[in-house]
PDB file of C-alpha atoms in Angstrom:
ATOM      1  CA  MET A   5       0.003   0.041  -0.043  1.00 71.00           C
ATOM      2  CA  SER A   6       3.080   2.235   0.019  1.00 79.00           C
ATOM      3  CA  PRO A   7       4.315   4.032  -2.900  1.00 84.00           C
ATOM      4  CA  PRO A   8       7.479   2.821  -4.428  1.00 83.00           C
ATOM      5  CA  PRO A   9      10.841   4.477  -3.699  1.00 82.00           C
ATOM      6  CA  GLN A  10      11.705   7.793  -5.512  1.00 82.00           C
ATOM      7  CA  ASN A  11      14.672   9.693  -5.425  1.00 82.00           C
ATOM      8  CA  GLY A  12      16.338   8.041  -2.613  1.00 80.00           C
ATOM      9  CA  ARG A  13      13.003   8.287  -0.379  1.00 85.00           C
ATOM     10  CA  PHE A  14      11.627   5.151   0.783  1.00 85.00           C
ATOM     11  CA  TYR A  15       8.039   5.086   2.186  1.00 84.00           C
ATOM     12  CA  ALA A  16       7.870   1.649   3.695  1.00 82.00           C
ATOM     13  CA  ARG A  17      10.686  -0.755   5.093  1.00 78.00           C
ATOM     14  CA  ASP A  18      12.100  -2.424   1.886  1.00 81.00           C
ATOM     15  CA  HIS A  19      15.639  -3.722   3.159  1.00 83.00           C
ATOM     16  CA  GLU A  20      16.479  -5.055  -0.315  1.00 84.00           C
ATOM     17  CA  ALA A  21      15.949  -1.933  -2.171  1.00 84.00           C
ATOM     18  CA  MET A  22      17.595   0.287   0.566  1.00 85.00           C
ATOM     19  CA  ALA A  23      20.443  -1.825   0.372  1.00 86.00           C
ATOM     20  CA  GLN A  24      20.733  -1.487  -3.307  1.00 85.00           C
ATOM     21  CA  ALA A  25      20.613   2.382  -3.168  1.00 86.00           C
ATOM     22  CA  LEU A  26      23.225   2.306  -0.569  1.00 85.00           C
ATOM     23  CA  GLU A  27      25.231  -0.094  -2.791  1.00 87.00           C
ATOM     24  CA  VAL A  28      25.650  -2.541   0.149  1.00 86.00           C
ATOM     25  CA  ALA A  29      27.468  -6.004  -0.761  1.00 86.00           C
ATOM     26  CA  GLY A  30      26.605  -9.049   0.719  1.00 85.00           C
ATOM     27  CA  PRO A  31      23.533 -10.328   2.624  1.00 87.00           C
ATOM     28  CA  VAL A  32      20.946  -8.039   4.063  1.00 85.00           C
ATOM     29  CA  ASP A  33      19.338  -8.611   7.458  1.00 83.00           C
ATOM     30  CA  SER A  34      15.687  -8.023   8.042  1.00 80.00           C
ATOM     31  CA  ARG A  35      16.054  -6.546  11.321  1.00 80.00           C
ATOM     32  CA  VAL A  36      15.462  -2.905  12.102  1.00 75.00           C
ATOM     33  CA  LEU A  37      17.960  -0.712  13.950  1.00 74.00           C
ATOM     34  CA  PHE A  38      17.083   2.706  15.208  1.00 74.00           C
ATOM     35  CA  ALA A  39      20.000   5.081  15.752  1.00 74.00           C
ATOM     36  CA  GLU A  40      19.404   8.099  18.073  1.00 76.00           C
ATOM     37  CA  THR A  41      22.777   9.724  17.143  1.00 78.00           C
ATOM     38  CA  SER A  42      24.733   9.782  14.127  1.00 76.00           C
ATOM     39  CA  THR A  43      27.909   7.400  14.103  1.00 79.00           C
ATOM     40  CA  ASN A  44      28.782   8.830  10.627  1.00 78.00           C
ATOM     41  CA  PRO A  45      28.079  12.419  10.260  1.00 78.00           C
ATOM     42  CA  GLU A  46      29.720  12.461   6.906  1.00 82.00           C
ATOM     43  CA  TRP A  47      27.013  10.232   5.386  1.00 78.00           C
ATOM     44  CA  GLY A  48      24.305  12.809   4.573  1.00 75.00           C
ATOM     45  CA  VAL A  49      22.141   9.878   3.721  1.00 74.00           C
ATOM     46  CA  LEU A  50      21.771   8.444   7.146  1.00 72.00           C
ATOM     47  CA  THR A  51      19.387  10.597   9.412  1.00 75.00           C
ATOM     48  CA  PRO A  52      19.151   9.328  13.104  1.00 75.00           C
ATOM     49  CA  ALA A  53      15.539   9.170  14.303  1.00 75.00           C
ATOM     50  CA  VAL A  54      14.159   8.036  17.737  1.00 75.00           C
ATOM     51  CA  PRO A  55      11.670   5.127  17.389  1.00 73.00           C
ATOM     52  CA  PRO A  56       7.977   5.952  18.316  1.00 72.00           C
ATOM     53  CA  ALA A  57       7.334   5.614  21.822  1.00 71.00           C
ATOM     54  CA  ALA A  58       4.697   2.982  20.972  1.00 70.00           C
ATOM     55  CA  PHE A  59       3.534   1.851  17.742  1.00 68.00           C
ATOM     56  CA  SER A  60      -0.236   2.013  17.032  1.00 75.00           C
ATOM     57  CA  ASN A  61      -2.018  -1.065  17.585  1.00 77.00           C
ATOM     58  CA  ASN A  62      -5.614  -0.658  16.528  1.00 85.00           C
ATOM     59  CA  HIS A  63      -6.505  -4.412  16.256  1.00 90.00           C
ATOM     60  CA  LEU A  64      -8.996  -4.657  18.860  1.00 92.00           C
ATOM     61  CA  GLY A  65     -10.989  -1.639  17.549  1.00 93.00           C
ATOM     62  CA  TYR A  66     -10.973  -3.177  14.087  1.00 94.00           C
ATOM     63  CA  ALA A  67     -11.924  -6.490  15.548  1.00 95.00           C
ATOM     64  CA  ILE A  68     -14.987  -5.007  17.266  1.00 97.00           C
ATOM     65  CA  THR A  69     -15.867  -2.919  14.319  1.00 97.00           C
ATOM     66  CA  TRP A  70     -15.790  -6.055  11.879  1.00 97.00           C
ATOM     67  CA  PHE A  71     -17.455  -8.407  14.244  1.00 98.00           C
ATOM     68  CA  GLY A  72     -20.204  -5.726  14.944  1.00 98.00           C
ATOM     69  CA  LEU A  73     -20.896  -5.478  11.206  1.00 98.00           C
ATOM     70  CA  ALA A  74     -20.993  -9.246  10.784  1.00 98.00           C
ATOM     71  CA  ALA A  75     -23.374  -9.525  13.617  1.00 98.00           C
ATOM     72  CA  ALA A  76     -25.618  -6.721  12.333  1.00 98.00           C
ATOM     73  CA  LEU A  77     -25.602  -8.528   8.767  1.00 98.00           C
ATOM     74  CA  MET A  78     -26.565 -11.688  10.390  1.00 98.00           C
ATOM     75  CA  VAL A  79     -29.365 -10.003  12.254  1.00 98.00           C
ATOM     76  CA  PHE A  80     -30.597  -8.419   8.942  1.00 97.00           C
ATOM     77  CA  TYR A  81     -30.402 -11.653   7.188  1.00 97.00           C
ATOM     78  CA  GLY A  82     -32.174 -13.555   9.851  1.00 96.00           C
ATOM     79  CA  LEU A  83     -35.055 -10.935   9.575  1.00 95.00           C
ATOM     80  CA  MET A  84     -35.148 -11.168   5.873  1.00 95.00           C
ATOM     81  CA  LEU A  85     -35.209 -14.891   6.110  1.00 94.00           C
ATOM     82  CA  LYS A  86     -37.901 -15.077   8.763  1.00 93.00           C
ATOM     83  CA  ARG A  87     -40.070 -12.848   6.496  1.00 91.00           C
ATOM     84  CA  ARG A  88     -39.437 -14.906   3.356  1.00 91.00           C
ATOM     85  CA  LEU A  89     -40.138 -18.140   5.065  1.00 90.00           C
ATOM     86  CA  ARG A  90     -43.157 -16.979   6.796  1.00 89.00           C
ATOM     87  CA  PRO A  91     -46.368 -18.637   5.470  1.00 86.00           C
ATOM     88  CA  PRO A  92     -48.588 -16.310   3.107  1.00 83.00           C
ATOM     89  CA  PRO A  93     -51.706 -14.885   4.911  1.00 82.00           C
ATOM     90  CA  THR A  94     -54.992 -16.662   3.846  1.00 82.00           C
ATOM     91  CA  GLN A  95     -58.012 -14.788   2.789  1.00 77.00           C
ATOM     92  CA  GLY A  96     -60.180 -16.210   5.458  1.00 65.00           C
ATOM     93  CA  SER A  97     -58.353 -15.184   8.423  1.00 56.00           C
ATOM     94  CA  ALA A  98     -57.927 -11.513   7.505  1.00 53.00           C
ATOM     95  CA  THR A  99     -59.782  -9.434  10.243  1.00 56.00           C
ATOM     96  CA  SER A 100     -61.374  -6.157   9.288  1.00 53.00           C
ATOM     97  CA  GLN A 101     -62.548  -3.580  11.765  1.00 56.00           C
ATOM     98  CA  ASP A 102     -64.556  -1.659   9.162  1.00 53.00           C
ATOM     99  CA  HIS A 103     -67.552  -4.328   8.881  1.00 55.00           C
ATOM    100  CA  ASP A 104     -68.913  -3.589  12.713  1.00 51.00           C
TER     101      ASP A 104
END
């Protein structure tokens, strides 16, 4: 869902593409390393960044939303099925109040 890398900017963690852009020879590790200070200030490509204090975790909210939507759909489908399977009304059992 992220755009592809452009002009040396990466919008997702693509270790292989980053290694190619930095001309790294050898195997590439998939682990992520955050640097708070620059160990090589002469490399303008590397900018230190502190990791976020907490990564967002909205899984519970998403699960409640989707299970709630599924439950509402099941109730709606049950009501529609009940209406469809209901026997048709017979003409003799119809009550009318305007004959009194």
